[in-house]
Amino acid sequence: MNSEIFDALGLLEKERGISVDFMVDRIKKAIVTACKNSYGNEDCVVNVDQAKGNFEVYLRKTVVEDITEKGKEITLEKAREIDPTAGLDDKVAVPLDTKDFGRIAAQTARNIIRQGIRDGERDRMFQEFESKHQELVSAVVEQIDPRSGAATLTIGKAEAVLPKSEQVAGEVLREGDRIKVYVADVKETEKGPRAMISRIHPDLVKRLFEAEVPEIYDGTVEIKAVSREAGSRTKIAVYSHNPDVDAVGSCIGSKGMRVNHIVAELGGEKIDIVQYSDDPKQFIASALSPASVVDVVPAADGSRACRVAVPDDQLSLAIGNKGQNARLAARLTGWKIDIKPQSGFYDEPAEEPAEEEPEEE
C-alpha cells in the first residue's frame, strides 16, 4: 500500500509539478491530525523511507501504572515489551497500524492531502510566474472567450489569461497560436496566483530587442527609453557604451534582419530606432525621425518644453498621422514638443506644447 502511495506521488510530481517532498510533508501533517482525532494524542513520530516506499508511524505514550487516557498512556508491562529499559513516566514510541485510524481520521487525512495538492499547485504556479516576472515568455493560445475576447494561454505548466485590453488592436489570436507575452506583474489572489500579462506593454518590445540583439544582451548597447502605440508604431532610443559599436546599426542588423524579426513578431508594427543623447536638443531631433529637424529651442523658463522647427515640406511627417510621431517623440524624451514649419516658426504664436511623460526610461 505504501509503495502505491509513492507511485501516486511520483505521478503527481510528473503530471502537475508538485514535488514528492512537498506532498510527503503534507501527509505527515495529515497523520498527526489523524492521530489527534483518533487518539487524542498528536505526539507522534512519522518516519518516511522513500527509497523503500515505507511510512512508519509511532505514537508516543507515557508509561503509567494505571491507564486513564488510553491514547496517551501505556502500562509499564506493555511498555517494556517495546523497550525493556522503560520506566514509569518515560515516553515510549508505540508502533501504530494506520489502518486503526478509523473512518473519521482517514477522511481528515484525505482532506488535508487534497488541500496539499491544491496548495502545491498554487505554490508551483506562483513560483513559475514569479521566475518570469517582467520577462518575455512564449505562450500557447488554448482558448478564446467568444464574448470577452480574452485568451487563455499556457505558459510552461501554468495558465494565464490575456485580457482583450492587453491584446494588440486588430491582432487576431487563434487556438494553437504560439505568441510572445510580457509578464508585467504577479499577484497572489484568493483564487490563486495570477500573472498580469500583456502584448501591448512597451517592455515587450524592449525584451524582444534584448533577445534579438547580442549587443543589448551583453550591455554594450543600452535601451534608454521606449514609447509605444501597440499595433501601430514604437520608438526606441538606444545608446552605445563602446564608441566602436553603432547602437542603431546593431539594432537594425545586416539588411535589417534583426529589426525585421521583431516587426514580424509584432504583426508589422513600425519601429523607429533612434540615437539617444544626453543633449536634449540632439535627442529631441533624433526622436522626431524620420523627419529632419532644423532647430530645437528649449523654453526660456527652464521647463521640459521646446519649440522645434522643421522644413516646410516635412511638417506633416514630423507631426505624423493624427499627431502620432510627435506624440511618441514627446513620450520618448519626456519633453513637450511644439512643432512649426521653418518658414513660419517665429511669426506665429506658439501653441501650448503637447505631450506627456515618457512611458519608459
CSV table of C-alpha atoms in Angstrom, one decimal:
chain,number,residue,atom,x,y,z
A,1,MET,CA,0.0,0.0,0.0
A,2,ASN,CA,2.8,2.4,0.9
A,3,SER,CA,4.6,1.8,-2.3
A,4,GLU,CA,1.4,2.6,-4.2
A,5,ILE,CA,1.2,5.9,-2.4
A,6,PHE,CA,4.8,6.8,-3.5
A,7,ASP,CA,3.9,5.7,-7.1
A,8,ALA,CA,0.9,8.0,-7.0
A,9,LEU,CA,3.1,10.9,-5.6
A,10,GLY,CA,5.6,10.3,-8.3
A,11,LEU,CA,2.9,10.5,-10.9
A,12,LEU,CA,1.6,13.7,-9.3
A,13,GLU,CA,5.0,15.3,-9.5
A,14,LYS,CA,5.4,14.3,-13.1
A,15,GLU,CA,1.9,15.5,-14.3
A,16,ARG,CA,1.3,18.5,-12.1
A,17,GLY,CA,4.8,19.5,-11.0
A,18,ILE,CA,4.1,19.1,-7.3
A,19,SER,CA,7.2,17.7,-5.6
A,20,VAL,CA,7.1,14.4,-3.7
A,21,ASP,CA,8.8,16.0,-0.8
A,22,PHE,CA,6.1,18.7,-0.5
A,23,MET,CA,3.3,16.0,-0.5
A,24,VAL,CA,5.2,13.8,1.9
A,25,ASP,CA,5.3,16.7,4.3
A,26,ARG,CA,1.6,17.2,3.9
A,27,ILE,CA,0.9,13.5,4.5
A,28,LYS,CA,3.0,13.7,7.7
A,29,LYS,CA,0.8,16.6,8.9
A,30,ALA,CA,-2.3,14.6,7.9
A,31,ILE,CA,-1.1,11.7,10.0
A,32,VAL,CA,-0.5,13.9,13.0
A,33,THR,CA,-4.1,15.3,12.6
A,34,ALA,CA,-5.5,11.8,12.3
A,35,CYS,CA,-3.7,10.7,15.5
A,36,LYS,CA,-5.1,13.7,17.3
A,37,ASN,CA,-8.6,13.0,16.2
A,38,SER,CA,-8.5,9.2,16.7
A,39,TYR,CA,-6.4,9.0,19.9
A,40,GLY,CA,-6.4,12.5,21.4
A,41,ASN,CA,-2.7,12.4,21.0
A,42,GLU,CA,-0.7,14.4,18.5
A,43,ASP,CA,2.7,13.4,20.0
A,44,CYS,CA,3.6,11.1,17.2
A,45,VAL,CA,6.7,10.3,15.1
A,46,VAL,CA,6.4,9.7,11.3
A,47,ASN,CA,9.4,8.1,9.6
A,48,VAL,CA,9.4,8.0,5.8
A,49,ASP,CA,11.7,5.9,3.7
A,50,GLN,CA,11.1,7.0,0.1
A,51,ALA,CA,13.7,4.5,-1.2
A,52,LYS,CA,11.7,1.6,0.2
A,53,GLY,CA,8.4,3.2,-0.1
A,54,ASN,CA,7.5,2.9,3.6
A,55,PHE,CA,5.7,5.0,6.2
A,56,GLU,CA,6.2,4.2,9.8
A,57,VAL,CA,4.1,5.8,12.5
A,58,TYR,CA,4.8,5.8,16.2
A,59,LEU,CA,2.5,7.2,18.9
A,60,ARG,CA,4.5,8.4,21.9
A,61,LYS,CA,2.8,7.4,25.1
A,62,THR,CA,3.6,8.0,28.8
A,63,VAL,CA,4.4,4.9,31.0
A,64,VAL,CA,1.9,4.7,33.9
A,65,GLU,CA,0.7,2.2,36.5
A,66,ASP,CA,-3.0,2.7,35.7
A,67,ILE,CA,-4.2,4.0,32.4
A,68,THR,CA,-6.7,6.9,32.4
A,69,GLU,CA,-6.1,8.1,28.9
A,70,LYS,CA,-5.7,5.2,26.5
A,71,GLY,CA,-4.5,7.3,23.6
A,72,LYS,CA,-1.7,8.9,25.6
A,73,GLU,CA,-0.7,6.3,28.2
A,74,ILE,CA,0.7,2.7,28.3
A,75,THR,CA,1.2,0.3,31.2
A,76,LEU,CA,4.8,-0.5,32.4
A,77,GLU,CA,4.3,-4.1,31.4
A,78,LYS,CA,3.3,-3.2,27.8
A,79,ALA,CA,6.0,-0.5,27.6
A,80,ARG,CA,8.7,-3.0,28.4
A,81,GLU,CA,7.6,-5.3,25.6
A,82,ILE,CA,8.7,-2.4,23.3
A,83,ASP,CA,11.6,-1.0,25.3
A,84,PRO,CA,13.0,-3.2,28.2
A,85,THR,CA,14.6,-0.2,29.8
A,86,ALA,CA,11.3,1.8,30.0
A,87,GLY,CA,10.3,3.2,33.4
A,88,LEU,CA,7.4,5.0,34.9
A,89,ASP,CA,6.8,8.5,33.4
A,90,ASP,CA,9.1,7.6,30.4
A,91,LYS,CA,7.9,8.2,26.9
A,92,VAL,CA,7.7,5.1,24.7
A,93,ALA,CA,7.2,5.1,20.9
A,94,VAL,CA,4.4,2.6,20.2
A,95,PRO,CA,4.2,1.3,16.6
A,96,LEU,CA,0.9,2.2,15.1
A,97,ASP,CA,-1.1,0.5,12.4
A,98,THR,CA,-2.5,3.3,10.3
A,99,LYS,CA,-5.5,1.0,9.5
A,100,ASP,CA,-6.7,1.6,13.0
A,101,PHE,CA,-7.1,5.4,12.4
A,102,GLY,CA,-10.8,4.9,11.8
A,103,ARG,CA,-13.2,6.4,9.2
A,104,ILE,CA,-13.2,10.0,10.6
A,105,ALA,CA,-9.4,10.2,10.9
A,106,ALA,CA,-8.9,8.7,7.4
A,107,GLN,CA,-11.3,11.3,6.0
A,108,THR,CA,-9.4,14.1,7.8
A,109,ALA,CA,-6.2,12.8,6.3
A,110,ARG,CA,-7.7,12.7,2.8
A,111,ASN,CA,-9.0,16.2,3.1
A,112,ILE,CA,-5.6,17.5,4.2
A,113,ILE,CA,-3.9,15.7,1.3
A,114,ARG,CA,-6.3,17.1,-1.2
A,115,GLN,CA,-5.7,20.6,0.2
A,116,GLY,CA,-2.0,19.8,0.0
A,117,ILE,CA,-2.4,19.1,-3.7
A,118,ARG,CA,-4.2,22.4,-4.2
A,119,ASP,CA,-1.6,24.3,-2.2
A,120,GLY,CA,1.2,22.6,-4.1
A,121,GLU,CA,-0.3,23.6,-7.4
A,122,ARG,CA,-0.7,27.2,-6.2
A,123,ASP,CA,2.9,27.3,-5.0
A,124,ARG,CA,4.2,25.8,-8.2
A,125,MET,CA,2.2,28.3,-10.3
A,126,PHE,CA,3.3,31.3,-8.2
A,127,GLN,CA,7.0,30.2,-8.4
A,128,GLU,CA,6.7,29.6,-12.2
A,129,PHE,CA,5.1,33.1,-12.7
A,130,GLU,CA,7.5,34.8,-10.2
A,131,SER,CA,10.5,33.4,-12.1
A,132,LYS,CA,9.2,35.1,-15.2
A,133,HIS,CA,8.2,38.4,-13.7
A,134,GLN,CA,9.0,41.3,-16.0
A,135,GLU,CA,10.2,38.9,-18.6
A,136,LEU,CA,9.3,37.9,-22.2
A,137,VAL,CA,7.8,34.4,-22.4
A,138,SER,CA,6.4,32.1,-25.0
A,139,ALA,CA,2.8,31.0,-24.7
A,140,VAL,CA,0.3,28.9,-26.5
A,141,VAL,CA,-3.2,30.1,-27.0
A,142,GLU,CA,-5.5,27.4,-25.5
A,143,GLN,CA,-8.9,29.1,-25.7
A,144,ILE,CA,-10.6,32.3,-26.8
A,145,ASP,CA,-13.6,33.6,-24.9
A,146,PRO,CA,-16.2,34.4,-27.6
A,147,ARG,CA,-17.9,37.1,-25.5
A,148,SER,CA,-15.0,39.0,-23.9
A,149,GLY,CA,-12.3,38.1,-26.4
A,150,ALA,CA,-9.9,37.2,-23.5
A,151,ALA,CA,-7.4,34.5,-24.4
A,152,THR,CA,-6.4,31.7,-22.1
A,153,LEU,CA,-2.7,30.9,-22.5
A,154,THR,CA,-0.5,28.1,-21.4
A,155,ILE,CA,2.9,29.3,-20.1
A,156,GLY,CA,5.0,26.3,-19.2
A,157,LYS,CA,2.8,24.2,-16.9
A,158,ALA,CA,0.7,27.2,-15.8
A,159,GLU,CA,-2.2,29.0,-17.3
A,160,ALA,CA,-2.8,32.8,-17.6
A,161,VAL,CA,-5.4,35.0,-19.1
A,162,LEU,CA,-4.6,37.7,-21.7
A,163,PRO,CA,-7.5,40.2,-21.5
A,164,LYS,CA,-8.7,41.9,-24.7
A,165,SER,CA,-7.4,45.2,-23.3
A,166,GLU,CA,-3.9,43.8,-23.3
A,167,GLN,CA,-4.1,42.5,-26.8
A,168,VAL,CA,-2.9,44.4,-29.8
A,169,ALA,CA,-5.7,46.1,-31.6
A,170,GLY,CA,-6.6,44.3,-34.9
A,171,GLU,CA,-4.5,41.2,-34.0
A,172,VAL,CA,-6.5,38.0,-34.3
A,173,LEU,CA,-5.5,35.2,-32.0
A,174,ARG,CA,-6.5,31.6,-32.7
A,175,GLU,CA,-6.3,28.4,-30.6
A,176,GLY,CA,-2.9,26.8,-31.0
A,177,ASP,CA,-1.1,30.0,-31.9
A,178,ARG,CA,2.3,30.5,-30.3
A,179,ILE,CA,2.9,34.1,-29.2
A,180,LYS,CA,5.2,36.2,-27.0
A,181,VAL,CA,3.8,37.9,-24.0
A,182,TYR,CA,5.3,40.2,-21.3
A,183,VAL,CA,4.7,39.2,-17.6
A,184,ALA,CA,4.0,42.7,-16.2
A,185,ASP,CA,3.2,41.6,-12.7
A,186,VAL,CA,2.4,38.6,-10.5
A,187,LYS,CA,-0.2,38.7,-7.7
A,188,GLU,CA,-1.4,36.3,-5.1
A,189,THR,CA,-5.2,36.4,-5.0
A,190,GLU,CA,-7.9,34.4,-3.2
A,191,LYS,CA,-8.3,32.3,-6.3
A,192,GLY,CA,-4.6,31.6,-6.5
A,193,PRO,CA,-1.6,33.3,-8.2
A,194,ARG,CA,-2.4,35.5,-11.1
A,195,ALA,CA,0.0,36.7,-13.8
A,196,MET,CA,-0.7,40.1,-15.4
A,197,ILE,CA,0.4,39.5,-19.0
A,198,SER,CA,0.4,41.9,-21.9
A,199,ARG,CA,1.0,42.2,-25.6
A,200,ILE,CA,0.9,46.0,-25.6
A,201,HIS,CA,3.4,46.8,-22.8
A,202,PRO,CA,6.4,48.9,-24.0
A,203,ASP,CA,8.7,46.5,-22.2
A,204,LEU,CA,7.6,43.7,-24.5
A,205,VAL,CA,9.4,45.5,-27.3
A,206,LYS,CA,12.4,46.1,-25.1
A,207,ARG,CA,12.7,42.4,-24.2
A,208,LEU,CA,12.3,41.4,-27.9
A,209,PHE,CA,15.3,43.6,-28.7
A,210,GLU,CA,17.3,42.1,-25.8
A,211,ALA,CA,16.6,38.6,-27.2
A,212,GLU,CA,17.4,39.6,-30.8
A,213,VAL,CA,20.4,41.9,-30.3
A,214,PRO,CA,23.5,40.4,-28.6
A,215,GLU,CA,25.0,43.9,-28.0
A,216,ILE,CA,22.0,44.8,-25.9
A,217,TYR,CA,22.0,41.5,-24.0
A,218,ASP,CA,25.7,41.9,-23.1
A,219,GLY,CA,25.3,45.6,-22.1
A,220,THR,CA,27.3,47.1,-24.9
A,221,VAL,CA,24.2,48.8,-26.2
A,222,GLU,CA,21.6,50.2,-23.7
A,223,ILE,CA,18.0,50.8,-24.3
A,224,LYS,CA,17.4,54.2,-22.8
A,225,ALA,CA,13.6,54.7,-23.4
A,226,VAL,CA,10.7,53.1,-25.3
A,227,SER,CA,7.4,54.7,-26.3
A,228,ARG,CA,4.7,52.6,-28.0
A,229,GLU,CA,1.3,52.7,-29.5
A,230,ALA,CA,0.8,48.9,-29.8
A,231,GLY,CA,-0.1,47.6,-33.2
A,232,SER,CA,0.9,50.9,-34.9
A,233,ARG,CA,4.3,52.3,-34.0
A,234,THR,CA,7.1,52.1,-31.5
A,235,LYS,CA,10.0,54.5,-30.9
A,236,ILE,CA,13.1,53.1,-29.1
A,237,ALA,CA,16.1,55.2,-28.0
A,238,VAL,CA,19.5,53.3,-27.8
A,239,TYR,CA,23.0,54.3,-26.7
A,240,SER,CA,26.3,52.6,-27.2
A,241,HIS,CA,28.9,52.4,-24.3
A,242,ASN,CA,31.5,51.4,-26.9
A,243,PRO,CA,32.5,54.1,-29.4
A,244,ASP,CA,33.3,51.5,-31.9
A,245,VAL,CA,29.8,50.0,-31.8
A,246,ASP,CA,26.9,51.7,-33.7
A,247,ALA,CA,23.9,51.4,-31.4
A,248,VAL,CA,21.3,52.0,-34.1
A,249,GLY,CA,23.0,49.8,-36.6
A,250,SER,CA,23.3,46.9,-34.1
A,251,CYS,CA,19.6,47.0,-33.5
A,252,ILE,CA,18.8,47.1,-37.2
A,253,GLY,CA,21.2,44.3,-38.1
A,254,SER,CA,22.5,43.3,-41.5
A,255,LYS,CA,20.0,44.2,-44.2
A,256,GLY,CA,17.5,44.9,-41.4
A,257,MET,CA,17.4,41.3,-40.4
A,258,ARG,CA,17.2,41.9,-36.6
A,259,VAL,CA,14.6,44.6,-36.5
A,260,ASN,CA,12.6,42.8,-39.2
A,261,HIS,CA,12.3,39.7,-36.9
A,262,ILE,CA,10.8,41.9,-34.2
A,263,VAL,CA,8.5,43.7,-36.6
A,264,ALA,CA,7.2,40.2,-37.8
A,265,GLU,CA,6.7,39.1,-34.1
A,266,LEU,CA,4.6,42.3,-33.6
A,267,GLY,CA,2.5,41.8,-36.7
A,268,GLY,CA,4.0,44.5,-38.8
A,269,GLU,CA,4.2,47.2,-36.2
A,270,LYS,CA,6.5,50.0,-37.3
A,271,ILE,CA,9.7,50.6,-35.2
A,272,ASP,CA,11.8,53.8,-35.2
A,273,ILE,CA,15.2,53.2,-33.7
A,274,VAL,CA,16.8,56.5,-32.7
A,275,GLN,CA,20.1,57.6,-31.2
A,276,TYR,CA,19.9,58.6,-27.5
A,277,SER,CA,21.9,61.7,-26.4
A,278,ASP,CA,22.4,63.4,-23.1
A,279,ASP,CA,21.9,66.7,-25.0
A,280,PRO,CA,18.1,67.2,-25.0
A,281,LYS,CA,18.3,69.2,-28.3
A,282,GLN,CA,20.0,66.3,-30.1
A,283,PHE,CA,17.8,63.7,-28.5
A,284,ILE,CA,14.6,65.5,-29.5
A,285,ALA,CA,15.8,66.0,-33.0
A,286,SER,CA,16.5,62.2,-33.3
A,287,ALA,CA,13.2,61.3,-31.6
A,288,LEU,CA,11.2,63.1,-34.4
A,289,SER,CA,12.8,60.7,-37.0
A,290,PRO,CA,12.0,60.1,-39.9
A,291,ALA,CA,11.5,63.9,-40.2
A,292,SER,CA,14.5,66.2,-40.4
A,293,VAL,CA,14.8,69.0,-37.7
A,294,VAL,CA,16.2,72.4,-38.4
A,295,ASP,CA,16.3,73.7,-34.8
A,296,VAL,CA,15.2,72.9,-31.3
A,297,VAL,CA,14.6,75.8,-28.9
A,298,PRO,CA,14.1,74.9,-25.2
A,299,ALA,CA,11.6,77.0,-23.3
A,300,ALA,CA,13.1,80.1,-21.6
A,301,ASP,CA,11.5,79.2,-18.2
A,302,GLY,CA,13.6,76.1,-17.9
A,303,SER,CA,10.6,73.7,-18.2
A,304,ARG,CA,10.8,70.5,-20.2
A,305,ALA,CA,9.2,72.1,-23.2
A,306,CYS,CA,10.6,73.2,-26.5
A,307,ARG,CA,9.8,74.6,-30.0
A,308,VAL,CA,11.0,72.6,-33.0
A,309,ALA,CA,11.5,73.9,-36.5
A,310,VAL,CA,11.3,71.5,-39.4
A,311,PRO,CA,11.4,72.1,-43.2
A,312,ASP,CA,8.1,73.2,-44.5
A,313,ASP,CA,7.7,70.1,-46.6
A,314,GLN,CA,8.3,67.8,-43.6
A,315,LEU,CA,5.8,69.3,-41.2
A,316,SER,CA,3.2,66.6,-41.7
A,317,LEU,CA,5.9,63.9,-41.5
A,318,ALA,CA,7.2,65.4,-38.2
A,319,ILE,CA,3.7,65.5,-36.7
A,320,GLY,CA,2.7,62.2,-38.1
A,321,ASN,CA,-0.7,60.6,-38.8
A,322,LYS,CA,-3.1,62.1,-36.2
A,323,GLY,CA,-0.1,63.5,-34.4
A,324,GLN,CA,1.4,60.1,-33.6
A,325,ASN,CA,5.0,60.9,-34.5
A,326,ALA,CA,5.1,64.0,-32.3
A,327,ARG,CA,3.2,62.2,-29.5
A,328,LEU,CA,5.6,59.3,-29.4
A,329,ALA,CA,8.7,61.6,-29.6
A,330,ALA,CA,7.3,63.5,-26.6
A,331,ARG,CA,6.8,60.4,-24.6
A,332,LEU,CA,10.2,59.0,-25.6
A,333,THR,CA,12.1,62.2,-24.5
A,334,GLY,CA,9.9,63.4,-21.7
A,335,TRP,CA,9.6,66.8,-23.3
A,336,LYS,CA,6.6,68.7,-24.5
A,337,ILE,CA,7.2,69.5,-28.2
A,338,ASP,CA,5.7,72.3,-30.3
A,339,ILE,CA,6.4,71.7,-34.0
A,340,LYS,CA,6.3,74.6,-36.5
A,341,PRO,CA,7.3,74.9,-40.2
A,342,GLN,CA,10.7,76.6,-40.7
A,343,SER,CA,9.1,79.5,-42.7
A,344,GLY,CA,6.6,80.4,-40.0
A,345,PHE,CA,8.2,79.4,-36.8
A,346,TYR,CA,8.9,82.9,-35.5
A,347,ASP,CA,5.8,84.6,-37.0
A,348,GLU,CA,3.1,82.5,-35.4
A,349,PRO,CA,2.2,82.5,-31.7
A,350,ALA,CA,3.4,79.3,-30.0
A,351,GLU,CA,0.7,76.9,-29.2
A,352,GLU,CA,0.7,75.1,-25.9
A,353,PRO,CA,3.3,72.4,-26.3
A,354,ALA,CA,1.7,69.0,-26.1
A,355,GLU,CA,2.6,65.7,-24.7
A,356,GLU,CA,3.2,63.5,-21.8
A,357,GLU,CA,5.9,62.0,-19.7
A,358,PRO,CA,7.8,59.0,-21.2
A,359,GLU,CA,6.4,55.5,-20.8
A,360,GLU,CA,9.8,54.1,-20.2
A,361,GLU,CA,13.1,55.4,-19.1
